Coordinates of C-alpha atoms in Angstrom, one line a residue:
X1 CA 0.0 0.0 0.0
X2 CA 1.4 3.4 -1.0
X3 CA 0.1 6.6 0.7
X4 CA 1.0 10.2 1.2
X5 CA 1.7 11.0 4.8
X6 CA 1.5 14.3 6.7
X7 CA 5.0 15.5 7.7
X8 CA 8.0 13.3 7.1
X9 CA 7.1 11.2 10.1
X10 CA 9.2 9.4 12.5
X11 CA 10.0 6.1 14.1
X12 CA 9.9 6.4 17.9
X13 CA 12.2 3.9 19.5
X14 CA 12.3 3.0 23.2
X15 CA 14.7 0.2 23.9
X16 CA 13.7 -2.1 26.8
X17 CA 16.4 -4.8 26.7
X18 CA 19.5 -5.5 28.7
X19 CA 21.9 -8.3 28.0
X20 CA 25.4 -9.5 28.8
X21 CA 28.0 -9.6 26.0
X22 CA 31.4 -11.2 25.6
X23 CA 34.1 -10.9 23.0
X24 CA 36.0 -13.8 21.5
X25 CA 39.6 -12.9 21.7
X26 CA 40.9 -15.7 19.5
X27 CA 38.6 -15.3 16.5
X28 CA 37.4 -11.7 16.8
X29 CA 33.8 -12.9 16.8
X30 CA 31.2 -11.7 19.2
X31 CA 29.3 -14.0 21.6
X32 CA 25.6 -13.6 21.9
X33 CA 23.8 -14.6 25.2
X34 CA 20.3 -16.1 25.1
X35 CA 18.2 -13.4 26.9
X36 CA 15.8 -11.4 24.7
X37 CA 13.0 -9.0 25.2
X38 CA 11.4 -6.9 22.6
X39 CA 11.1 -3.2 21.9
X40 CA 8.3 -1.1 20.4
X41 CA 8.3 1.0 17.2
X42 CA 5.6 3.0 15.6
X43 CA 5.3 5.6 12.9
X44 CA 3.8 9.0 13.8
X45 CA 3.9 12.5 12.4
X46 CA 6.3 13.8 15.1
X47 CA 9.2 15.2 13.1
X48 CA 12.0 13.8 15.2
X49 CA 13.2 10.6 16.8
X50 CA 13.4 9.8 20.5
X51 CA 17.1 9.0 20.7
X52 CA 18.6 5.9 22.4
X53 CA 20.4 6.3 25.7
X54 CA 24.1 6.7 25.6
X55 CA 26.5 4.1 27.1
X56 CA 30.0 5.0 28.2
X57 CA 33.2 3.2 27.1
X58 CA 33.7 1.9 30.7
X59 CA 30.2 0.4 30.8
X60 CA 30.9 -1.3 27.5
X61 CA 34.2 -2.7 28.8
X62 CA 32.4 -4.0 31.9
X63 CA 29.7 -5.7 29.9
X64 CA 32.4 -7.3 27.7
X65 CA 34.1 -8.7 30.8
X66 CA 30.8 -10.0 32.3
X67 CA 30.0 -12.1 29.2
X68 CA 33.5 -13.3 28.3
X69 CA 33.4 -16.4 30.5
X70 CA 30.8 -17.9 28.1
X71 CA 32.5 -16.8 24.8
X72 CA 33.5 -20.4 24.0
X73 CA 29.9 -21.3 23.4
X74 CA 29.8 -19.3 20.2
X75 CA 33.2 -20.8 19.1
X76 CA 31.7 -24.3 19.2
X77 CA 28.7 -23.3 17.1
X78 CA 30.4 -21.3 14.3
X79 CA 31.5 -23.0 11.1
X80 CA 32.8 -21.9 7.7
X81 CA 29.3 -20.9 6.6
X82 CA 28.3 -19.0 9.7
X83 CA 30.1 -16.0 11.0
X84 CA 29.4 -14.0 14.2
X85 CA 30.0 -10.2 14.5
X86 CA 28.8 -7.4 16.7
X87 CA 28.2 -5.2 13.6
X88 CA 27.6 -6.2 10.0
X89 CA 27.9 -3.4 7.4
X90 CA 26.4 -4.1 3.9
X91 CA 28.2 -1.9 1.4
X92 CA 31.7 -0.4 1.2
X93 CA 31.0 3.2 0.1
X94 CA 31.6 6.3 2.2
X95 CA 28.6 5.6 4.5
X96 CA 29.5 2.0 5.3
X97 CA 33.3 2.6 5.7
X98 CA 32.9 5.7 7.9
X99 CA 30.4 3.9 10.2
X100 CA 32.6 0.8 10.4
X101 CA 35.6 2.9 11.5
X102 CA 33.6 4.3 14.4
X103 CA 31.8 1.2 15.7
X104 CA 34.9 -0.9 15.4
X105 CA 36.1 0.8 18.6
X106 CA 33.4 -1.1 20.4
X107 CA 33.1 -4.4 18.8
X108 CA 33.9 -6.7 15.8
X109 CA 32.8 -5.5 12.4
X110 CA 32.2 -7.3 9.1
X111 CA 31.9 -5.3 5.9
X112 CA 30.2 -7.2 3.2
X113 CA 30.5 -5.9 -0.4
X114 CA 29.3 -7.5 -3.6
X115 CA 32.3 -6.7 -5.7
X116 CA 35.7 -5.2 -5.0
X117 CA 35.7 -2.9 -1.9
X118 CA 36.3 0.2 -4.0
X119 CA 33.4 -0.5 -6.4
X120 CA 30.7 1.7 -5.0
X121 CA 28.8 4.8 -6.0
X122 CA 31.2 6.8 -3.8
X123 CA 34.1 5.9 -6.1
X124 CA 32.3 7.4 -9.1
X125 CA 31.3 10.7 -7.4
X126 CA 33.1 13.4 -9.2
X127 CA 31.7 16.7 -7.8
X128 CA 32.5 16.8 -4.1
X129 CA 31.0 17.3 -0.7
X130 CA 28.9 20.4 0.0
X131 CA 29.6 22.1 3.4
X132 CA 29.5 25.6 4.9
X133 CA 33.2 26.4 5.2
X134 CA 33.4 29.9 3.8
X135 CA 32.8 32.9 6.1
X136 CA 30.4 34.5 3.7
X137 CA 28.3 31.3 3.6
X138 CA 25.8 30.2 6.3
X139 CA 24.0 27.1 7.4
X140 CA 20.7 28.9 6.8
X141 CA 21.8 29.6 3.2
X142 CA 22.7 25.9 2.6
X143 CA 19.4 24.9 4.2
X144 CA 17.4 27.2 1.9
X145 CA 19.2 25.9 -1.2
X146 CA 18.5 22.3 -0.2
X147 CA 14.8 22.9 0.5
X148 CA 14.3 24.9 -2.7
X149 CA 16.0 22.2 -4.8
X150 CA 13.9 19.6 -2.9
X151 CA 10.7 21.3 -4.0
X152 CA 9.8 22.0 -0.4
X153 CA 9.4 18.3 0.4
X154 CA 12.5 18.1 2.6
X155 CA 12.2 17.5 6.3
X156 CA 13.4 20.8 7.8
X157 CA 14.9 19.2 10.9
X158 CA 16.9 16.7 8.9
X159 CA 18.1 19.5 6.6
X160 CA 19.3 21.6 9.6
X161 CA 21.1 18.6 11.2
X162 CA 23.0 17.8 8.0
X163 CA 23.9 21.3 7.1
X164 CA 25.0 22.1 10.6
X165 CA 27.1 18.9 11.2
X166 CA 28.5 18.7 7.7
X167 CA 31.6 20.9 8.1
X168 CA 32.8 18.8 11.1
X169 CA 32.4 15.6 9.0
X170 CA 34.5 17.1 6.2
X171 CA 37.2 18.1 8.7
X172 CA 37.2 14.5 10.0
X173 CA 37.9 13.2 6.5
X174 CA 40.8 15.6 6.2
X175 CA 42.2 14.5 9.5
X176 CA 42.0 10.9 8.2
X177 CA 44.1 11.7 5.2
X178 CA 41.7 12.7 2.5
X179 CA 43.3 15.3 0.2
X180 CA 41.2 18.0 -1.2
X181 CA 42.1 20.9 -3.6
X182 CA 43.4 24.1 -2.2
X183 CA 43.5 27.6 -3.8
X184 CA 46.6 29.8 -4.1
X185 CA 45.8 31.2 -0.6
X186 CA 46.3 27.8 0.9
X187 CA 42.6 27.5 1.8
X188 CA 40.3 24.8 0.6
X189 CA 39.1 25.5 -2.9
X190 CA 35.3 25.7 -2.8
X191 CA 33.5 25.1 -6.1
X192 CA 29.9 26.0 -7.0
X193 CA 27.3 23.7 -8.5
X194 CA 23.7 24.0 -9.8
X195 CA 21.2 25.0 -7.1
X196 CA 23.9 26.4 -4.7
X197 CA 23.9 30.1 -3.9
X198 CA 27.5 30.0 -2.6
X199 CA 30.8 28.3 -3.4
X200 CA 30.7 25.4 -0.9
X201 CA 31.8 22.3 -2.7
X202 CA 34.9 20.6 -1.3
X203 CA 36.5 18.6 -4.0
X204 CA 39.5 16.7 -5.2
X205 CA 39.7 17.8 -8.9
X206 CA 36.8 15.8 -10.5
X207 CA 37.6 12.6 -8.6
X208 CA 36.4 13.5 -5.1
X209 CA 34.7 10.2 -4.4
X210 CA 37.7 8.2 -5.4
X211 CA 39.9 10.2 -3.0
X212 CA 37.5 9.8 -0.1
X213 CA 37.1 6.1 -0.8
X214 CA 40.9 5.7 -0.9
X215 CA 41.4 7.4 2.5
X216 CA 38.6 5.4 4.2
X217 CA 39.7 2.0 2.7
X218 CA 43.2 2.7 3.9
X219 CA 41.9 3.4 7.4
X220 CA 39.8 0.2 7.3
X221 CA 42.8 -1.8 6.2
X222 CA 44.7 -0.6 9.3
X223 CA 41.8 -1.5 11.7
X224 CA 42.3 -5.0 13.1
X225 CA 38.7 -5.1 14.4
X226 CA 37.2 -4.8 10.9
X227 CA 37.0 -7.8 8.5
X228 CA 36.2 -7.1 4.8
X229 CA 34.4 -9.7 2.8
X230 CA 34.6 -8.9 -1.0
X231 CA 32.5 -10.5 -3.6
X232 CA 29.8 -11.4 -1.0
X233 CA 26.3 -10.7 -2.4
X234 CA 23.8 -9.9 0.3
X235 CA 20.7 -12.0 -0.3
X236 CA 18.2 -11.4 2.4
X237 CA 18.1 -9.9 5.9
X238 CA 17.6 -12.4 8.8
X239 CA 14.6 -11.3 10.8
X240 CA 12.3 -12.5 13.5
X241 CA 9.1 -11.2 15.0
X242 CA 7.8 -10.7 18.5
X243 CA 4.8 -8.8 19.8
X244 CA 4.3 -7.1 16.4
X245 CA 7.9 -5.9 16.2
X246 CA 10.5 -7.0 13.6
X247 CA 14.1 -7.6 14.6
X248 CA 17.1 -8.0 12.3
X249 CA 20.0 -10.3 13.3
X250 CA 22.2 -10.3 10.2
X251 CA 22.1 -11.3 6.6
X252 CA 22.5 -14.3 4.3
X253 CA 25.1 -13.8 1.6
X254 CA 26.5 -15.6 -1.5
X255 CA 30.2 -15.8 -1.8
X256 CA 30.5 -15.4 -5.6
X257 CA 34.0 -16.8 -5.7
X258 CA 33.5 -20.0 -3.8
X259 CA 29.7 -20.3 -4.6
X260 CA 29.0 -20.9 -0.9
X261 CA 26.1 -19.4 1.1
X262 CA 27.6 -17.5 4.1
X263 CA 25.4 -16.5 7.0
X264 CA 26.4 -13.4 9.0
X265 CA 24.8 -13.2 12.5
X266 CA 25.0 -9.8 14.2
X267 CA 23.4 -7.7 16.8
X268 CA 23.4 -4.6 14.6
X269 CA 23.2 -4.4 10.8
X270 CA 23.9 -1.2 8.8
X271 CA 22.6 -1.1 5.2
X272 CA 24.8 1.2 3.1
X273 CA 24.3 -0.6 -0.2
X274 CA 23.7 2.3 -2.6
X275 CA 21.0 3.0 -5.1
X276 CA 18.9 1.5 -7.9
X277 CA 20.4 3.0 -11.1
X278 CA 20.3 -0.2 -13.1
X279 CA 16.5 -0.4 -13.3
X280 CA 17.2 2.0 -16.2
X281 CA 19.2 1.2 -19.4
X282 CA 21.5 4.2 -18.9
X283 CA 22.9 5.1 -15.5
X284 CA 25.9 6.7 -14.0
X285 CA 25.9 4.1 -11.2
X286 CA 28.4 1.2 -11.2
X287 CA 27.1 -2.3 -12.1
X288 CA 26.6 -3.1 -8.4
X289 CA 23.7 -0.6 -8.0
X290 CA 20.8 -3.0 -8.4
X291 CA 18.7 -1.9 -5.5
X292 CA 19.7 -4.8 -3.3
X293 CA 19.4 -2.9 0.1
X294 CA 16.0 -1.4 -0.6
X295 CA 14.6 -4.7 -1.9
X296 CA 16.0 -6.7 1.1
X297 CA 14.5 -4.1 3.5
X298 CA 11.1 -4.2 1.8
X299 CA 11.1 -8.0 2.0
X300 CA 12.0 -7.6 5.7
X301 CA 9.0 -5.3 6.2
X302 CA 10.8 -2.1 6.5
X303 CA 8.9 1.1 5.6
X304 CA 9.9 2.5 2.2
X305 CA 9.4 6.2 1.2
X306 CA 9.6 8.6 -1.8
X307 CA 10.6 6.0 -4.4
X308 CA 9.1 8.1 -7.3
X309 CA 11.9 10.6 -7.0
X310 CA 14.6 9.1 -9.3
X311 CA 17.2 11.8 -10.1
X312 CA 18.4 11.8 -13.7
X313 CA 21.7 13.5 -14.0
X314 CA 21.4 16.0 -16.8
X315 CA 24.8 15.5 -18.2
X316 CA 26.2 12.0 -18.8
X317 CA 28.6 11.6 -21.6
X318 CA 26.8 10.7 -24.8
X319 CA 28.8 8.0 -26.7
X320 CA 26.7 8.7 -29.7
X321 CA 28.2 12.2 -30.1
X322 CA 31.9 11.2 -29.6
X323 CA 34.3 11.4 -32.6
X324 CA 35.6 7.9 -31.7
X325 CA 32.8 5.6 -30.4
X326 CA 33.7 3.2 -27.5
X327 CA 34.4 -0.4 -28.8
X328 CA 31.9 -1.9 -26.4
X329 CA 28.8 -0.7 -24.6
X330 CA 29.6 0.8 -21.2
X331 CA 28.3 -0.9 -18.1
X332 CA 27.6 2.5 -16.7
X333 CA 27.4 6.0 -18.3
X334 CA 30.4 8.3 -17.8
X335 CA 29.3 11.2 -15.6
X336 CA 30.1 14.8 -16.5
X337 CA 30.0 16.5 -13.2
X338 CA 27.7 19.3 -12.2
X339 CA 30.8 21.3 -11.5
X340 CA 31.4 21.9 -15.2
X341 CA 28.2 24.0 -15.3
X342 CA 29.2 25.5 -12.0
X343 CA 32.5 26.6 -13.6
X344 CA 30.7 28.3 -16.4
X345 CA 29.8 25.5 -18.8
X346 CA 26.9 26.4 -21.2
X347 CA 24.4 24.0 -22.7
X348 CA 23.6 24.2 -26.4
X349 CA 21.5 22.2 -28.8
X350 CA 23.1 20.8 -31.9
X351 CA 22.5 24.0 -33.7
X352 CA 24.6 25.7 -31.1
X353 CA 21.6 27.6 -29.7
X354 CA 21.7 28.1 -25.9
X355 CA 18.4 26.9 -24.5
X356 CA 18.5 26.9 -20.7
X357 CA 17.6 30.6 -20.5
X358 CA 14.3 29.8 -22.1
X359 CA 13.4 27.3 -19.3
X360 CA 14.7 28.9 -16.1
X361 CA 16.1 32.2 -14.9
X362 CA 19.0 30.3 -13.3
X363 CA 19.9 28.9 -16.7
X364 CA 22.6 26.2 -16.4
X365 CA 22.7 26.6 -12.6
X366 CA 19.1 25.5 -12.1
X367 CA 18.6 22.3 -10.0
X368 CA 19.1 19.0 -11.7
X369 CA 15.5 18.2 -12.2
X370 CA 14.9 21.4 -14.1
X371 CA 18.0 20.9 -16.3
X372 CA 17.2 17.3 -17.1
X373 CA 13.6 18.0 -18.1
X374 CA 14.8 20.9 -20.3
X375 CA 17.3 18.7 -22.1
X376 CA 14.7 16.0 -22.5
X377 CA 12.3 18.5 -24.0
X378 CA 15.0 19.7 -26.4
X379 CA 15.8 16.2 -27.5
X380 CA 12.1 15.3 -28.1
X381 CA 11.3 18.5 -30.0
X382 CA 14.3 18.4 -32.2
X383 CA 14.5 14.6 -32.7
X384 CA 18.2 14.6 -31.5
X385 CA 20.0 12.2 -29.3
X386 CA 22.2 14.5 -27.3
X387 CA 22.9 18.2 -26.5
X388 CA 26.3 19.9 -26.1
X389 CA 28.0 21.2 -22.9
X390 CA 30.7 23.7 -23.7
X391 CA 33.5 24.8 -21.3
X392 CA 36.0 25.6 -24.0
X393 CA 35.6 29.3 -23.5
X394 CA 37.4 29.0 -20.2
X395 CA 41.2 29.0 -19.8
X396 CA 42.7 25.7 -20.9
X397 CA 44.9 25.4 -17.8
X398 CA 41.9 25.9 -15.5
X399 CA 39.7 23.3 -17.4
X400 CA 42.5 20.7 -17.2
X401 CA 43.2 21.4 -13.6
X402 CA 39.6 21.2 -12.5
X403 CA 38.4 18.3 -14.7
X404 CA 41.4 16.1 -15.5
X405 CA 39.4 12.8 -15.4
X406 CA 36.7 14.1 -17.8
X407 CA 39.3 15.6 -20.1
X408 CA 41.2 12.4 -20.3
X409 CA 38.1 10.2 -20.9
X410 CA 36.9 12.5 -23.7
X411 CA 40.4 12.7 -25.3
X412 CA 40.5 8.9 -25.4
X413 CA 37.5 9.2 -27.8
X414 CA 38.9 12.0 -29.9
X415 CA 37.4 15.0 -28.2
X416 CA 39.4 17.9 -26.6
X417 CA 37.1 19.6 -24.1
X418 CA 39.3 22.7 -24.1
X419 CA 38.4 23.2 -27.7
X420 CA 35.1 21.3 -28.4
X421 CA 31.8 21.0 -26.6
X422 CA 31.0 17.7 -24.8
X423 CA 28.0 15.6 -26.1
X424 CA 25.7 14.9 -23.1
X425 CA 22.4 13.3 -22.3
X426 CA 20.5 12.6 -19.1
X427 CA 21.0 9.3 -17.3
X428 CA 19.6 7.7 -14.1
X429 CA 21.8 8.9 -11.3
X430 CA 20.4 8.9 -7.8
X431 CA 17.5 7.6 -5.8
X432 CA 16.1 10.3 -3.4
X433 CA 13.8 7.7 -1.8
X434 CA 14.6 4.5 0.0
X435 CA 14.3 2.9 3.4
X436 CA 12.6 5.3 5.7
X437 CA 15.0 6.5 8.4
X438 CA 15.1 8.8 11.3
X439 CA 17.6 11.3 12.6
X440 CA 19.9 8.5 13.8
X441 CA 19.6 6.2 10.8
X442 CA 17.1 3.9 12.6
X443 CA 14.3 2.1 10.8
X444 CA 11.1 0.5 12.0
X445 CA 13.1 -2.9 12.0
X446 CA 15.0 -3.2 15.3
X447 CA 18.7 -3.5 14.9
X448 CA 18.6 -2.3 11.3
X449 CA 20.1 1.1 10.4
X450 CA 20.6 2.7 7.1
X451 CA 22.9 5.4 5.7
X452 CA 23.7 6.8 2.2
X453 CA 21.6 6.4 -0.9
X454 CA 19.7 3.4 0.3
X455 CA 18.1 5.6 3.0
X456 CA 15.3 8.1 2.8
X457 CA 16.1 10.5 5.6
X458 CA 14.0 13.4 4.3
X459 CA 17.1 15.5 3.4
X460 CA 16.6 15.5 -0.4
X461 CA 12.8 15.8 -0.5
X462 CA 11.7 15.6 -4.2
X463 CA 15.1 16.4 -5.7
X464 CA 18.7 16.2 -4.4
X465 CA 20.8 19.3 -4.3
X466 CA 24.2 18.7 -6.0
X467 CA 26.9 17.3 -3.7
X468 CA 24.5 16.7 -0.8
X469 CA 24.8 12.9 -1.2
X470 CA 28.3 12.4 0.1
X471 CA 27.4 14.9 2.8
X472 CA 24.3 13.0 3.9
X473 CA 26.2 9.7 3.9
X474 CA 28.9 11.1 6.2
X475 CA 26.5 12.8 8.6
X476 CA 24.1 9.8 9.0
X477 CA 26.9 7.2 9.1
X478 CA 28.2 9.2 12.1
X479 CA 24.8 9.7 13.7
X480 CA 24.0 6.0 13.5
X481 CA 27.0 5.1 15.6
X482 CA 25.8 5.8 19.2
X483 CA 22.4 4.2 18.9
X484 CA 24.0 1.2 17.2
X485 CA 26.4 0.8 20.1
X486 CA 23.6 1.1 22.6
X487 CA 21.6 -1.5 20.7
X488 CA 24.6 -3.8 20.4
X489 CA 25.1 -3.7 24.2
X490 CA 21.5 -4.3 25.0
X491 CA 20.5 -6.7 22.2
X492 CA 20.9 -10.5 22.6
X493 CA 21.0 -13.4 20.2
X494 CA 21.3 -17.1 21.1
X495 CA 24.1 -18.4 18.8
X496 CA 22.1 -21.5 18.0
X497 CA 19.4 -19.2 16.6
X498 CA 21.4 -19.1 13.3
X499 CA 20.4 -22.6 12.6
X500 CA 16.7 -21.9 12.7
X501 CA 16.5 -20.0 9.4
X502 CA 16.4 -22.2 6.3
X503 CA 19.6 -22.0 4.3
X504 CA 19.6 -20.7 0.8
X505 CA 19.9 -23.4 -1.9
X506 CA 22.8 -23.0 -4.3
X507 CA 22.0 -23.1 -8.0
X508 CA 25.1 -25.2 -8.7
X509 CA 22.8 -28.3 -8.2
X510 CA 21.3 -27.6 -11.7
X511 CA 22.9 -28.8 -14.9
X512 CA 25.3 -26.4 -16.6
X513 CA 23.1 -26.2 -19.7
X514 CA 20.0 -25.3 -17.6
X515 CA 22.0 -22.6 -15.7
X516 CA 23.2 -21.1 -18.9
X517 CA 19.6 -20.9 -20.2
X518 CA 18.5 -19.3 -17.0
X519 CA 21.3 -16.7 -17.0
X520 CA 20.7 -15.8 -20.6
X521 CA 16.9 -15.5 -20.0
X522 CA 17.7 -13.3 -17.0
X523 CA 19.9 -11.0 -19.0
X524 CA 17.1 -10.6 -21.6
X525 CA 14.6 -9.9 -18.9
X526 CA 16.8 -7.3 -17.3
X527 CA 17.1 -5.4 -20.6
X528 CA 13.3 -5.6 -21.1
X529 CA 12.6 -4.3 -17.6
X530 CA 15.1 -1.4 -18.1
X531 CA 13.4 -0.6 -21.4
X532 CA 10.0 -0.5 -19.8
X533 CA 11.2 1.8 -17.0
X534 CA 12.8 4.3 -19.5
X535 CA 9.8 4.4 -21.8
X536 CA 7.1 4.6 -19.2
X537 CA 8.7 5.7 -16.0
X538 CA 11.3 8.2 -17.2
X539 CA 11.8 11.9 -16.8
X540 CA 8.3 12.8 -18.0
X541 CA 5.5 10.5 -16.9
X542 CA 1.7 10.1 -17.2
X543 CA -0.9 8.0 -15.4
X544 CA -1.6 5.9 -18.5
X545 CA 2.1 5.2 -19.0
X546 CA 2.6 4.3 -15.4
X547 CA -0.3 1.9 -15.4
X548 CA 1.1 0.3 -18.6
X549 CA 4.4 0.0 -16.8
X550 CA 2.7 -1.7 -13.9
X551 CA 1.1 -4.3 -16.2
X552 CA 4.1 -4.9 -18.3
X553 CA 6.4 -5.4 -15.3
X554 CA 3.9 -7.8 -13.7
X555 CA 3.7 -9.8 -16.9
X556 CA 7.5 -9.8 -17.4
X557 CA 8.1 -11.0 -13.9
X558 CA 5.6 -13.8 -14.1
X559 CA 7.1 -15.0 -17.4
X560 CA 10.6 -14.9 -16.0
X561 CA 9.7 -16.7 -12.8
X562 CA 7.7 -19.4 -14.7
X563 CA 10.7 -19.9 -17.0
X564 CA 13.0 -20.5 -13.9
X565 CA 10.6 -22.8 -12.0
X566 CA 9.8 -24.9 -15.1
X567 CA 13.6 -25.6 -15.3
X568 CA 13.9 -26.8 -11.8
X569 CA 14.7 -23.5 -10.0
X570 CA 13.5 -23.5 -6.4
X571 CA 12.0 -20.5 -4.5
X572 CA 15.0 -20.6 -2.1
X573 CA 17.6 -21.0 -4.8
X574 CA 20.2 -18.3 -5.2
X575 CA 22.6 -17.0 -7.9
X576 CA 24.0 -13.5 -8.4
X577 CA 22.1 -12.9 -11.6
X578 CA 18.8 -14.1 -10.4
X579 CA 19.1 -12.4 -7.0
X580 CA 19.9 -9.1 -8.8
X581 CA 16.9 -9.6 -11.1
X582 CA 14.6 -10.2 -8.1
X583 CA 15.8 -6.9 -6.5
X584 CA 15.4 -5.0 -9.8
X585 CA 11.9 -6.2 -10.1
X586 CA 11.1 -5.3 -6.5
X587 CA 12.5 -1.8 -6.8
X588 CA 10.9 -1.1 -10.2
X589 CA 7.5 -1.9 -8.8
X590 CA 8.1 0.3 -5.7
X591 CA 9.0 3.2 -8.1
X592 CA 5.9 2.7 -10.2
X593 CA 3.6 2.3 -7.1
X594 CA 5.0 5.5 -5.5
X595 CA 4.7 7.4 -8.8
X596 CA 1.0 6.4 -9.2
X597 CA 0.3 7.6 -5.7
X598 CA 1.5 11.2 -6.3
X599 CA -1.1 13.2 -8.1
X600 CA 1.0 16.3 -8.7
X601 CA 4.3 17.2 -10.3
X602 CA 7.0 17.9 -7.7
X603 CA 10.7 17.9 -8.2
X604 CA 11.9 14.8 -10.0
X605 CA 8.4 13.5 -10.5
X606 CA 6.7 15.2 -13.4
X607 CA 3.4 13.9 -14.7
X608 CA 1.5 15.3 -17.6
X609 CA -1.8 14.5 -16.0
X610 CA -1.0 16.6 -12.9
X611 CA 1.5 19.2 -14.2
X612 CA 1.4 21.5 -11.2
X613 CA 2.5 21.6 -7.5
X614 CA -0.3 21.2 -5.0
X615 CA 0.2 22.3 -1.5
X616 CA -2.1 19.6 -0.1
X617 CA 0.1 17.0 -1.7
X618 CA 3.3 18.2 -0.1
X619 CA 3.8 15.0 1.8
X620 CA 6.2 12.1 1.5
X621 CA 5.0 8.9 -0.2
X622 CA 5.1 5.9 2.2
X623 CA 4.9 2.2 1.3
X624 CA 4.1 0.1 4.3
X625 CA 4.7 -3.7 4.5
X626 CA 2.2 -5.8 2.6
X627 CA 0.6 -9.0 3.7
X628 CA 2.9 -11.9 2.6
X629 CA 0.1 -13.7 0.6
X630 CA -0.1 -10.6 -1.7
X631 CA 3.6 -10.6 -2.6
X632 CA 5.3 -12.0 -5.7
X633 CA 8.6 -13.9 -5.5
X634 CA 10.7 -10.8 -5.8
X635 CA 9.0 -9.2 -2.8
X636 CA 9.1 -12.2 -0.5
X637 CA 12.1 -13.1 1.6
X638 CA 13.7 -16.5 0.9
X639 CA 13.2 -17.7 4.5
X640 CA 10.1 -17.7 6.5
X641 CA 10.2 -15.1 9.3
X642 CA 10.8 -16.7 12.7
X643 CA 9.3 -15.9 16.0
X644 CA 11.7 -14.4 18.5
X645 CA 12.1 -16.1 21.8

């Protein structure tokens, strides 16, 4: 069920549990004692969260000592397919790494990432981190820019928290070794991007995300309390229910290299798994962005919000317009950062007519949703496949210094950006919606926290302001730390509990020829889904097209599932390709359902049937858990939900 809710809403959490905890010195694994009581969560319109109590380091050390005499019990129960940690982090972008580095001071941490650790949305972020670091700038100005860009759907308290705490989070990155560009005066060079009224973007040329990822991964590598598990695909969260409350105790994963199902049992789980870009055929997101975290959370009965607000970045590199075409199709579109327009880049159609001044007074510095729709309109009116972004009127040295990565990529394909305009086209870029979270990253599922693109905190509203994504990830990763520690101390899991969830069934039991057929069918189905989403749920929408998308996606999923099951696939079977397909179907349906529920045009959601803003509709879209019998395979967890003790 999708509905518009008054205010951004909140999850009020009051923990009522106390346990003893020990730490396994030899293995670094946590011991979980068998006492458990349940807490209560409800959604209301109060715009803030009741925070968890704080626990001192000395209290933590005492509780570790009290439980340590029974630590050998967990050692006897663990095996190569079951691992025990205090904290499990799903995702290795800025949010997951920053969080892990903090909670590792209080317990053992596992970071699970589906590819190489550096392969995250963070690594592809070019622009930078927005923060108030200039004396002429102010928190109020940053807040206003964020709220205006978000079409006044942002949660004001969340915006204030992020804009206020942002500068300190940036300083922490610098202290950890992240290197950002400085001006001739020795101060941080602050760039300006679309929607910002001041220069406030901290950056490292046009490879900011890569530099942040480098610094954080180096720190993680030096932390003995953090274990990093690469090429582990998170399948489903492990949950149980008691007195109407849902509790999360870890996650099942598939080790793609050994083809083994690995179960991670934890007291606290942080989802920082990124976005859903690959529900569309062209996206700036890396191949790993298949909506895994949002889909897993939906299946675990977490509340989902604002999924209709998919941000299409206005300027991805158009291979069609390059002098030398790439030899193979890119897995993800190459991003041309917002900072190019912030530095004076001008948009032209292919007749070299500047067009943004006809759409918005802010011209090229208008927010992304405005620029993307304007480009889309130009392409449709003129029957062209790309527009041109020109920065060649700026000094060559400045262009190469600020955008070395973009210059190098374009030059590889025969285009010199200091002399020629760049062919660009919109591409799916960022999900403003996601798992509904409060001011400390908490969800309605106990023990489950979210940070980064997978979360919907209320910061972005109906459209994300440029360079606010890394900022949000840093702020919420840090804010989730204390409540996570408190929950870890007070939560309790019987180690034998891990055996009660059914294990995923590996697809290796099928014949190679059948597996090949299934993988090929899944690839075709994925492309068909992406085509449906682009044609019917793209930049400009209508009720009729959205309903067509709903029917087509339903038919496509049914056909795919029938194909699998007719060839011996079981409902609990897992494979990377099929698990990703389940998640893509789940997220695509959430986007369509949310879009159909919003009867107005706001921010990134523009519909021809309701082309105007309506004040009465200025509410977030909320999707509550659905009764299990109503769900399709992609929306059901592989395991039955257990009853907590």
